[in-house]
Coordinates of C-alpha atoms and ligand atoms in Angstrom, one line a residue:
M69 CA -52.3 21.8 -18.4
K70 CA -50.0 18.5 -18.5
T71 CA -51.9 17.4 -21.7
W72 CA -51.4 20.6 -23.3
L73 CA -47.5 20.9 -22.0
Q74 CA -47.2 17.3 -23.5
A75 CA -48.4 18.5 -27.2
L76 CA -46.3 21.6 -26.7
P77 CA -43.1 21.1 -29.3
K78 CA -40.2 21.1 -26.7
V79 CA -36.8 21.3 -27.8
E80 CA -34.0 20.2 -25.2
L81 CA -30.7 22.0 -25.3
H82 CA -29.1 20.9 -22.0
L83 CA -28.8 17.0 -21.8
H84 CA -25.8 15.1 -20.7
I85 CA -26.8 11.6 -22.5
E86 CA -24.7 9.8 -19.7
G87 CA -27.2 11.4 -17.3
S88 CA -29.8 9.5 -19.0
L89 CA -28.7 6.0 -17.8
E90 CA -31.6 4.6 -16.1
P91 CA -30.9 1.9 -13.2
E92 CA -32.3 -0.7 -15.3
L93 CA -30.2 0.0 -18.4
M94 CA -27.4 0.3 -16.0
F95 CA -27.7 -3.2 -14.6
A96 CA -28.3 -4.5 -18.2
L97 CA -25.2 -3.1 -19.4
A98 CA -23.3 -4.0 -16.6
E99 CA -24.3 -7.7 -17.3
R100 CA -23.4 -7.4 -20.8
N101 CA -20.0 -6.3 -20.3
N102 CA -19.3 -8.1 -17.1
I103 CA -18.6 -5.0 -15.0
A104 CA -19.4 -5.0 -11.2
L105 CA -21.8 -2.4 -9.7
P106 CA -21.7 -1.4 -6.1
Y107 CA -25.5 -1.7 -6.1
A108 CA -27.7 -4.8 -5.2
S109 CA -31.0 -3.4 -7.0
V110 CA -32.7 -0.8 -8.9
E111 CA -34.0 0.5 -5.5
D112 CA -30.3 0.6 -4.1
V113 CA -29.3 3.0 -7.0
Q114 CA -32.3 5.0 -6.5
A115 CA -31.8 5.3 -2.8
A116 CA -28.2 6.3 -3.6
Y117 CA -29.3 9.3 -5.4
D118 CA -29.6 11.5 -2.4
F119 CA -27.3 14.4 -3.5
S120 CA -25.7 17.1 -1.2
D121 CA -24.4 19.1 -4.0
L122 CA -22.7 18.8 -7.8
Q123 CA -19.6 16.8 -6.5
S124 CA -21.7 14.2 -4.6
F125 CA -23.8 13.5 -8.0
L126 CA -20.7 13.7 -10.3
D127 CA -19.3 10.8 -8.0
L128 CA -22.1 8.4 -9.0
Y129 CA -22.5 9.9 -12.5
Y130 CA -19.0 8.8 -13.4
L131 CA -19.3 5.5 -11.6
G132 CA -22.7 4.6 -13.4
M133 CA -21.3 5.5 -16.9
R134 CA -18.5 2.9 -16.3
V135 CA -20.8 0.3 -17.9
L136 CA -20.8 2.1 -21.2
R137 CA -18.0 0.3 -23.3
T138 CA -19.1 -0.2 -26.9
E139 CA -21.0 1.7 -29.7
R140 CA -23.8 -0.6 -29.2
D141 CA -24.1 0.7 -25.5
F142 CA -24.0 4.2 -26.4
Y143 CA -26.5 3.4 -29.2
D144 CA -28.8 1.8 -26.6
L145 CA -28.2 4.4 -24.3
A146 CA -29.2 7.2 -26.7
M147 CA -32.1 5.2 -28.3
A148 CA -33.7 4.8 -24.9
Y149 CA -33.5 8.4 -24.2
L150 CA -34.9 9.7 -27.3
E151 CA -37.8 7.4 -27.4
R152 CA -38.7 8.5 -24.1
A153 CA -38.2 12.2 -25.1
H154 CA -40.3 11.5 -28.3
G155 CA -43.0 10.3 -26.2
E156 CA -42.9 13.5 -23.9
G157 CA -43.4 15.5 -27.1
V158 CA -39.8 16.7 -27.6
V159 CA -38.9 17.3 -31.1
H160 CA -35.5 18.2 -31.0
V161 CA -32.5 17.0 -28.6
E162 CA -29.0 18.5 -28.2
L163 CA -27.0 15.5 -26.8
S164 CA -23.9 16.6 -25.0
F165 CA -21.4 14.0 -23.8
D166 CA -18.0 13.8 -22.0
P167 CA -15.4 11.8 -24.1
Q168 CA -12.6 12.3 -21.4
A169 CA -14.8 10.3 -18.9
H170 CA -14.5 7.6 -21.3
L171 CA -11.1 7.9 -22.9
S172 CA -9.8 7.9 -19.2
R173 CA -11.4 4.3 -19.1
G174 CA -9.9 3.2 -22.4
V175 CA -12.8 3.7 -24.4
E176 CA -11.8 5.2 -27.7
L177 CA -13.4 8.6 -29.0
A178 CA -15.1 6.8 -32.0
V179 CA -17.1 4.5 -29.6
P180 CA -19.5 7.4 -28.5
F181 CA -19.3 9.4 -31.4
E182 CA -20.4 6.2 -33.6
G183 CA -22.9 5.0 -31.3
L184 CA -24.7 8.3 -30.6
R185 CA -24.6 9.3 -34.2
L186 CA -26.4 6.0 -35.2
A187 CA -29.2 6.7 -32.4
M188 CA -29.5 10.3 -33.8
R189 CA -30.1 9.1 -37.3
E190 CA -32.4 6.6 -36.3
A191 CA -34.5 9.0 -34.0
E192 CA -34.7 11.3 -37.2
R193 CA -35.8 8.3 -39.5
R194 CA -38.4 6.8 -37.1
W195 CA -39.9 10.0 -35.6
G196 CA -38.8 13.0 -37.8
M197 CA -36.8 14.1 -34.5
T198 CA -34.2 16.3 -35.2
T199 CA -30.7 16.4 -32.9
A200 CA -27.4 17.9 -32.5
L201 CA -24.2 16.8 -30.7
I202 CA -22.2 18.8 -28.3
M203 CA -18.8 17.6 -27.2
S204 CA -17.9 18.8 -23.5
F205 CA -14.8 19.1 -21.7
L206 CA -14.3 18.2 -18.2
R207 CA -13.2 21.4 -16.4
D208 CA -11.8 19.6 -13.4
R209 CA -9.2 18.1 -15.5
D210 CA -6.5 20.3 -17.3
A211 CA -6.9 22.2 -20.2
E212 CA -4.1 20.3 -22.1
E213 CA -6.1 17.3 -21.6
A214 CA -9.2 19.1 -23.3
M215 CA -6.9 20.4 -26.2
A216 CA -5.8 17.1 -26.9
V217 CA -9.4 15.8 -27.2
L218 CA -10.3 18.5 -29.5
E219 CA -7.3 17.9 -31.8
K220 CA -8.2 14.0 -31.6
A221 CA -11.9 14.8 -32.7
A222 CA -10.8 16.2 -36.0
P223 CA -12.5 13.2 -38.0
Y224 CA -15.7 14.5 -36.5
Y225 CA -15.7 18.4 -36.7
E226 CA -18.2 18.1 -39.3
V227 CA -20.6 16.4 -36.9
I228 CA -19.9 18.5 -33.7
D229 CA -22.6 21.2 -33.4
A230 CA -20.7 22.8 -30.4
V231 CA -18.3 22.2 -27.7
G232 CA -19.3 22.6 -24.0
L233 CA -17.8 22.7 -20.6
D234 CA -19.0 20.8 -17.5
S235 CA -18.3 18.9 -14.3
A236 CA -17.1 20.6 -11.0
E237 CA -17.3 24.3 -11.5
M238 CA -16.0 25.6 -8.3
G239 CA -12.1 26.3 -8.5
N240 CA -12.4 25.6 -12.4
P241 CA -13.2 29.2 -14.0
P242 CA -13.9 29.4 -17.6
A243 CA -10.5 31.1 -18.2
K244 CA -8.8 28.0 -17.7
F245 CA -10.0 26.9 -21.0
A246 CA -9.4 30.0 -23.0
E247 CA -7.0 28.5 -25.5
V248 CA -9.0 25.4 -26.2
F249 CA -12.0 27.4 -26.8
E250 CA -10.2 29.7 -29.0
R251 CA -9.0 26.9 -31.0
A252 CA -12.7 25.8 -31.2
K253 CA -13.6 29.1 -32.4
A254 CA -10.8 29.2 -35.1
L255 CA -12.1 25.7 -36.2
G256 CA -15.6 27.5 -36.8
I257 CA -17.3 25.4 -33.7
P258 CA -19.9 26.9 -31.8
R259 CA -19.2 27.1 -28.0
V260 CA -21.4 26.8 -24.9
A261 CA -20.4 26.4 -21.2
H262 CA -21.8 25.5 -17.8
A263 CA -21.6 28.7 -15.6
G264 CA -23.2 30.1 -12.7
E265 CA -24.7 26.8 -11.5
E266 CA -22.8 26.5 -8.3
G267 CA -20.2 28.9 -9.3
P268 CA -20.6 32.7 -9.1
A269 CA -22.0 35.4 -11.4
A270 CA -18.3 36.3 -12.4
Y271 CA -18.0 32.8 -14.0
I272 CA -20.8 33.8 -16.3
S273 CA -19.4 36.9 -17.2
E274 CA -16.0 35.2 -17.8
A275 CA -17.5 32.4 -19.9
L276 CA -19.1 35.3 -22.2
D277 CA -15.8 37.3 -22.5
V278 CA -13.2 34.9 -22.5
L279 CA -14.8 31.9 -24.3
D280 CA -17.1 33.7 -26.4
I281 CA -20.0 31.3 -25.8
C282 CA -23.3 31.5 -27.3
R283 CA -25.3 30.0 -24.7
V284 CA -24.9 29.9 -20.8
D285 CA -25.7 26.2 -19.3
H286 CA -27.6 27.0 -15.9
G287 CA -26.7 30.5 -15.5
V288 CA -29.0 30.7 -12.4
A289 CA -26.2 32.7 -10.4
C290 CA -26.7 35.6 -12.9
L291 CA -28.9 37.5 -10.2
E292 CA -26.0 38.1 -8.1
D293 CA -24.9 40.8 -10.6
A294 CA -27.2 43.5 -11.9
M295 CA -24.9 44.5 -14.7
L296 CA -24.7 41.0 -15.9
V297 CA -28.6 40.7 -16.0
E298 CA -28.6 43.8 -17.9
R299 CA -26.0 42.3 -20.3
L300 CA -28.0 39.1 -20.7
R301 CA -31.3 41.0 -21.3
K302 CA -29.7 43.2 -23.9
S303 CA -27.9 40.4 -25.6
Q304 CA -30.5 37.9 -25.4
V305 CA -27.7 35.3 -24.8
P306 CA -30.1 32.2 -23.8
L307 CA -29.8 30.4 -20.7
T308 CA -30.4 26.8 -20.6
V309 CA -31.8 26.4 -17.0
C310 CA -32.7 22.9 -15.6
P311 CA -35.0 23.3 -12.6
L312 CA -35.3 19.8 -11.3
S313 CA -31.5 19.6 -11.2
N314 CA -31.2 22.5 -9.4
V315 CA -33.4 21.3 -6.8
R316 CA -31.7 17.8 -6.5
L317 CA -28.2 19.5 -6.4
K318 CA -29.4 21.9 -3.8
V319 CA -28.7 24.9 -5.8
V320 CA -32.1 25.7 -4.5
E321 CA -34.0 24.5 -1.5
T322 CA -37.3 24.0 -3.4
L323 CA -38.4 24.6 -6.8
R324 CA -40.8 27.7 -5.4
D325 CA -37.6 29.1 -4.3
H326 CA -35.9 29.1 -7.7
P327 CA -35.1 32.3 -9.4
L328 CA -36.6 31.5 -12.6
P329 CA -39.6 33.8 -12.2
T330 CA -37.2 36.8 -11.4
M331 CA -35.0 36.0 -14.4
L332 CA -37.8 35.9 -16.6
A333 CA -39.3 39.3 -15.2
H334 CA -35.7 40.7 -15.8
G335 CA -36.3 39.8 -19.7
V336 CA -33.6 37.2 -19.7
K337 CA -33.9 34.5 -22.5
I338 CA -34.7 31.4 -20.5
T339 CA -35.1 27.7 -21.9
L340 CA -36.1 24.6 -19.7
N341 CA -34.0 21.5 -19.8
S342 CA -33.7 18.2 -17.8
D343 CA -29.6 18.2 -17.3
D344 CA -29.4 14.4 -16.3
P345 CA -33.1 13.1 -16.2
A346 CA -32.1 9.5 -14.8
Y347 CA -30.6 11.3 -11.9
F348 CA -32.9 14.3 -11.2
G349 CA -36.5 13.1 -11.3
G350 CA -37.5 13.2 -14.8
G351 CA -37.4 14.7 -18.5
V352 CA -38.2 17.9 -20.3
L353 CA -41.9 17.4 -19.6
D354 CA -41.4 16.6 -16.0
N355 CA -39.5 19.9 -15.7
F356 CA -42.3 22.0 -17.4
V357 CA -45.0 20.4 -15.3
A358 CA -43.1 21.0 -12.3
C359 CA -42.7 24.6 -13.1
A360 CA -46.5 24.9 -13.9
E361 CA -47.2 23.6 -10.5
A362 CA -44.7 25.6 -8.5
F363 CA -45.1 28.9 -10.3
D364 CA -48.6 28.8 -11.7
W365 CA -47.3 30.0 -15.2
D366 CA -50.0 30.3 -18.1
R367 CA -49.6 29.1 -21.4
D368 CA -48.4 32.2 -23.2
T369 CA -45.2 32.0 -20.6
F370 CA -44.6 28.2 -21.5
R371 CA -45.1 29.2 -25.3
Q372 CA -42.3 31.6 -24.8
L373 CA -40.0 29.3 -23.2
A374 CA -40.5 26.8 -25.8
G375 CA -40.0 29.3 -28.5
N376 CA -36.9 30.5 -27.0
A377 CA -35.4 27.1 -27.2
I378 CA -36.5 26.8 -30.9
E379 CA -35.0 29.8 -31.8
V380 CA -31.4 29.3 -30.4
A381 CA -31.2 25.4 -31.1
F382 CA -28.6 24.2 -33.5
M383 CA -30.9 23.1 -36.3
P384 CA -31.5 24.1 -39.8
E385 CA -33.5 27.2 -40.7
S386 CA -36.2 25.5 -42.5
R387 CA -36.7 23.1 -39.3
R388 CA -36.7 26.1 -37.0
Q389 CA -39.5 27.9 -39.0
A390 CA -41.6 24.7 -39.2
L391 CA -41.3 24.2 -35.4
L392 CA -42.1 27.8 -34.7
K393 CA -45.3 27.6 -36.9
Q394 CA -46.1 24.3 -35.0
L395 CA -45.8 26.3 -31.8
A396 CA -47.9 29.1 -32.9
A397 CA -50.6 26.6 -33.5
C398 CA -50.6 25.3 -29.8
Ligands
LIG596 N1 -23.1 20.3 -13.9 C1 -22.0 20.1 -14.3 N2 -21.4 19.3 -14.8 C2 -22.2 18.0 -15.2 C3 -23.6 18.0 -14.7 C4 -24.0 19.2 -14.2 O1 -25.5 19.3 -13.9 N3 -24.1 16.9 -15.3 C5 -23.2 16.2 -16.0 N4 -22.0 17.0 -16.0
LIG597 ZN1 -25.3 20.2 -17.2

């Protein structure tokens, strides 16, 4: 099964590029930029990645990314990830990034944009891999700051495929960002948002109603609300589920307890993604393989999941058709 899953043309829709920072690169960049890390070794870093919830992860996620200072750092980060993803049979990656987490450290907006864009172009040139860029807002900071970032990003509107919403979910409901997302909509920028990861099903409904999102990131809490499940089934709004992330952040106890099979049985449009591969135990292929082991899914199920992601990705129609053809031959 693993060989077959490897060859399946996989599309990654939910990836925080800062969450792809492997400990080895973290140390290399810390040295290059003369930044002190509170870790003695790679093993020390890995030992620290024992999370009790989303916040305990976010604390280390923001700590680790302090080593990212220059365009070259962001280029190296993205290039390392895109190369690994290519090796796993991933054919299209949508990178999300958190500009506020960099601006607050004095790293200007142009730095991540330029560095990431360079790596995205390089991946296309080298491997024919396609990519998209999602600029995410931090929901645990105020909406005015998010609005200021959106305005500041004006020179990059053409290269922003969507805006997103991430970071600490509880107590930071989608409606807090109503105006920001309304402005993005007026600018013609598509919208996605994390909802129903740690937060309740009501946050998913609110994100659909108030933020007018085209995809729900995570969304695993949807089963709490039968009417919402029916809405998701009818509308086929996709959910970017991240199984290994949910295990590591204790959203579920083990992968076998994950609601994925039930969500699928209800006809919800599911995709499988890695979220923060350096922190959660692997990339897209690892998530596919883990699900194969936990749920004993057959090839048709994986064809459907891979197909869902191709159908809803931010990519040119010609590319979509070519990938669907490639998938049908698997
Ligand atoms: N959830 C919310 N915010 C995040 C995550 C996540 O899993 N990863 C990076 N930012
Ligand atoms: Zn996420």
